[in-house]
Amino acid sequence: MELSECVTQKYGRLRKLVVSSSDMDERESILEVECDEEALLPQSVRADGQAKAYRGIKGELGNVALLLFLYLLQGIPLGLAGSIPLIMQSKNVSYKDQAYFSFVFWPFSLKLLWAPLVDSLYLRQFGRRKSWLVPTQYLLGLFMLYLSVTVDAMLQTEGQSGPDVITLTAVFFMLAFLAATQDIAVDGWALTMLSRENVGYASTCNSVGQTAGYFLGNVLFLALESADFCNKYLRFEPQERGIVTLSDFLFLWGIVFMVSTTLVAILKKETTSHHHTKKKPKEEMQSVMETYKLLLRIIKMPTVFTFCSLLLTAKVGFSAADAVTGLKLVEAGVPKEQLALLAVPMVPLQILLPVVISKYTAGPRPLDVFYKAFPFRLLIGLGYAVLVWWTPSVRQEEGFPMYYYAVVLLSYAVHQVALYSMYVALMAFHAKVSDPVIGGTYMTLLNTLTNLGSNWPSTLALWLVDPLTFKECQGAPRQTCGSVEEAGLCVREGGTCVTTLDGYYVESLVCVLIGLCWWMFFGKRMKRLQEESPAAWHCRVVK
């Protein structure tokens, strides 16, 4: 049950990997500094032997604050997209509809396809990054204002049609696509907005800002939107609605996007020069076709092709647990806002885990940690299935007891340990094998495939829940429950549709079996990739 792998994947599925593209590009910047005799050295001594004052971060707090805010804005639509499945689940949509909506979370896994366009096409007079950032954020604001007027109708459950899932998917897919495009522009701008000695703060702004935005758009929104939560904790007199509706929230942030983008367009000048250094920072200026040819050349390398194939299939065994468990808990009656709030106490753990695990992945064989954590994460998936099965039996009239939420929180914490062990190990291996000459493009490719390897199994898992579920109509002879229409007819005839076999449990077992087979037959193959020489991973780049 992934509650937050984006802010880890859909409850974590959208959050960007902690090793961001700004981190990758920073590695390229470091290489450039080594070749630039005018650049500041760590000891703040110029190449000519003269001392140079080290400014530190205090002189750039304004730029850091701007980056934090831009990344926070990026996290808002991601958090909202993560909250919609929980809202739809409370309106009894099918898992096939949830599978449709899961395509909303794909753009961040596919942004490598259009990232070269964002990097190469721009208006020089307006600025390389602002040429994309400003129109993208205006479109995000306009989409939010449009949704603030129409989203209630899209989510309407009156009649037999239910929520308009196709329209919701299309609109929120565009929101995620625009957020991913904004992310490319901000990542690139961070490299020139901050001086070379402070460019490392870009990844911090990314992680903190996007996490905060996701929290506001997901956890905080779901809490304030819930009438039960507001009546219990925030009000003296109960009311039928929460403090904030989805329309109100979208309208507020639509205005924030429009106003802040206008201020950035007018007040913030984009420049490639710094008063800290005499020379301009060098940005990678490959053409669009050169970048695409380079990506193809990397993928064609036998070792890289094998590794990419393994990345795309490694997480099939976790798909049922990651994609379906949270929705099943909502279906079983767990309040969606309470489920979202469980992500809050996990924040310290999510910060500490990469630090602790990195001590074991810093050596020459980081994938050993990935291999060892793999079966434990599979077992946790079975544990989630047991948790879903146990949930209805502990439900009380006034809700769920505290010990139930403690069990859910403990299950989630154990899952995070296994998830981050695999995640940090993969990131360490990516950094180890990436060719430093083309480090940014190389690592972006590997991270993109890692994300895509999570998304497609999750979509497939959601799609298969309904076909694998069997129901029968009790109380109405000769009626069946094979479709929504048949289920409605069963109810009108005085019967009740009762689930005889839940497809989630079938999926959980099948996914674990597939995962064990992958671990036994391909896990060792992945470990052996660590024994390949550096030459097997490096791509010759013709300048």
mmCIF file with all atom_site columns, N, CA and C in Angstrom, residues 130 262-269:
data_model
loop_
_atom_site.group_PDB
_atom_site.id
_atom_site.type_symbol
_atom_site.label_atom_id
_atom_site.label_alt_id
_atom_site.label_comp_id
_atom_site.label_asym_id
_atom_site.label_entity_id
_atom_site.label_seq_id
_atom_site.pdbx_PDB_ins_code
_atom_site.Cartn_x
_atom_site.Cartn_y
_atom_site.Cartn_z
_atom_site.occupancy
_atom_site.B_iso_or_equiv
_atom_site.pdbx_formal_charge
_atom_site.auth_seq_id
_atom_site.auth_comp_id
_atom_site.auth_asym_id
_atom_site.auth_atom_id
_atom_site.pdbx_PDB_model_num
ATOM 1  N N  . LYS A 1 130 ? 12.673 30.385 -19.152 1.00 0.00 ? 130 LYS A N  1
ATOM 2  C CA . LYS A 1 130 ? 11.394 31.076 -19.036 1.00 0.00 ? 130 LYS A CA 1
ATOM 3  C C  . LYS A 1 130 ? 10.526 30.874 -20.270 1.00 0.00 ? 130 LYS A C  1
ATOM 4  N N  . THR A 1 262 ? 3.051  35.496 -13.515 1.00 0.00 ? 262 THR A N  1
ATOM 5  C CA . THR A 1 262 ? 3.174  36.863 -14.024 1.00 0.00 ? 262 THR A CA 1
ATOM 6  C C  . THR A 1 262 ? 4.324  37.599 -13.341 1.00 0.00 ? 262 THR A C  1
ATOM 7  N N  . LEU A 1 263 ? 4.451  37.426 -12.025 1.00 0.00 ? 263 LEU A N  1
ATOM 8  C CA . LEU A 1 263 ? 5.530  38.081 -11.284 1.00 0.00 ? 263 LEU A CA 1
ATOM 9  C C  . LEU A 1 263 ? 6.896  37.557 -11.728 1.00 0.00 ? 263 LEU A C  1
ATOM 10 N N  . VAL A 1 264 ? 6.998  36.239 -11.933 1.00 0.00 ? 264 VAL A N  1
ATOM 11 C CA . VAL A 1 264 ? 8.263  35.665 -12.386 1.00 0.00 ? 264 VAL A CA 1
ATOM 12 C C  . VAL A 1 264 ? 8.610  36.179 -13.779 1.00 0.00 ? 264 VAL A C  1
ATOM 13 N N  . ALA A 1 265 ? 7.614  36.235 -14.655 1.00 0.00 ? 265 ALA A N  1
ATOM 14 C CA . ALA A 1 265 ? 7.856  36.690 -16.033 1.00 0.00 ? 265 ALA A CA 1
ATOM 15 C C  . ALA A 1 265 ? 8.343  38.137 -16.067 1.00 0.00 ? 265 ALA A C  1
ATOM 16 N N  . ILE A 1 266 ? 7.809  38.978 -15.174 1.00 0.00 ? 266 ILE A N  1
ATOM 17 C CA . ILE A 1 266 ? 8.147  40.401 -15.200 1.00 0.00 ? 266 ILE A CA 1
ATOM 18 C C  . ILE A 1 266 ? 9.397  40.716 -14.387 1.00 0.00 ? 266 ILE A C  1
ATOM 19 N N  . LEU A 1 267 ? 9.492  40.154 -13.197 1.00 0.00 ? 267 LEU A N  1
ATOM 20 C CA . LEU A 1 267 ? 10.516 40.574 -12.237 1.00 0.00 ? 267 LEU A CA 1
ATOM 21 C C  . LEU A 1 267 ? 11.804 39.760 -12.277 1.00 0.00 ? 267 LEU A C  1
ATOM 22 N N  . LYS A 1 268 ? 11.719 38.487 -12.628 1.00 0.00 ? 268 LYS A N  1
ATOM 23 C CA . LYS A 1 268 ? 12.905 37.631 -12.580 1.00 0.00 ? 268 LYS A CA 1
ATOM 24 C C  . LYS A 1 268 ? 13.570 37.585 -13.938 1.00 0.00 ? 268 LYS A C  1
ATOM 25 N N  . LYS A 1 269 ? 14.769 38.117 -14.016 1.00 0.00 ? 269 LYS A N  1
ATOM 26 C CA . LYS A 1 269 ? 15.520 38.098 -15.260 1.00 0.00 ? 269 LYS A CA 1
ATOM 27 C C  . LYS A 1 269 ? 16.353 36.827 -15.343 1.00 0.00 ? 269 LYS A C  1
#
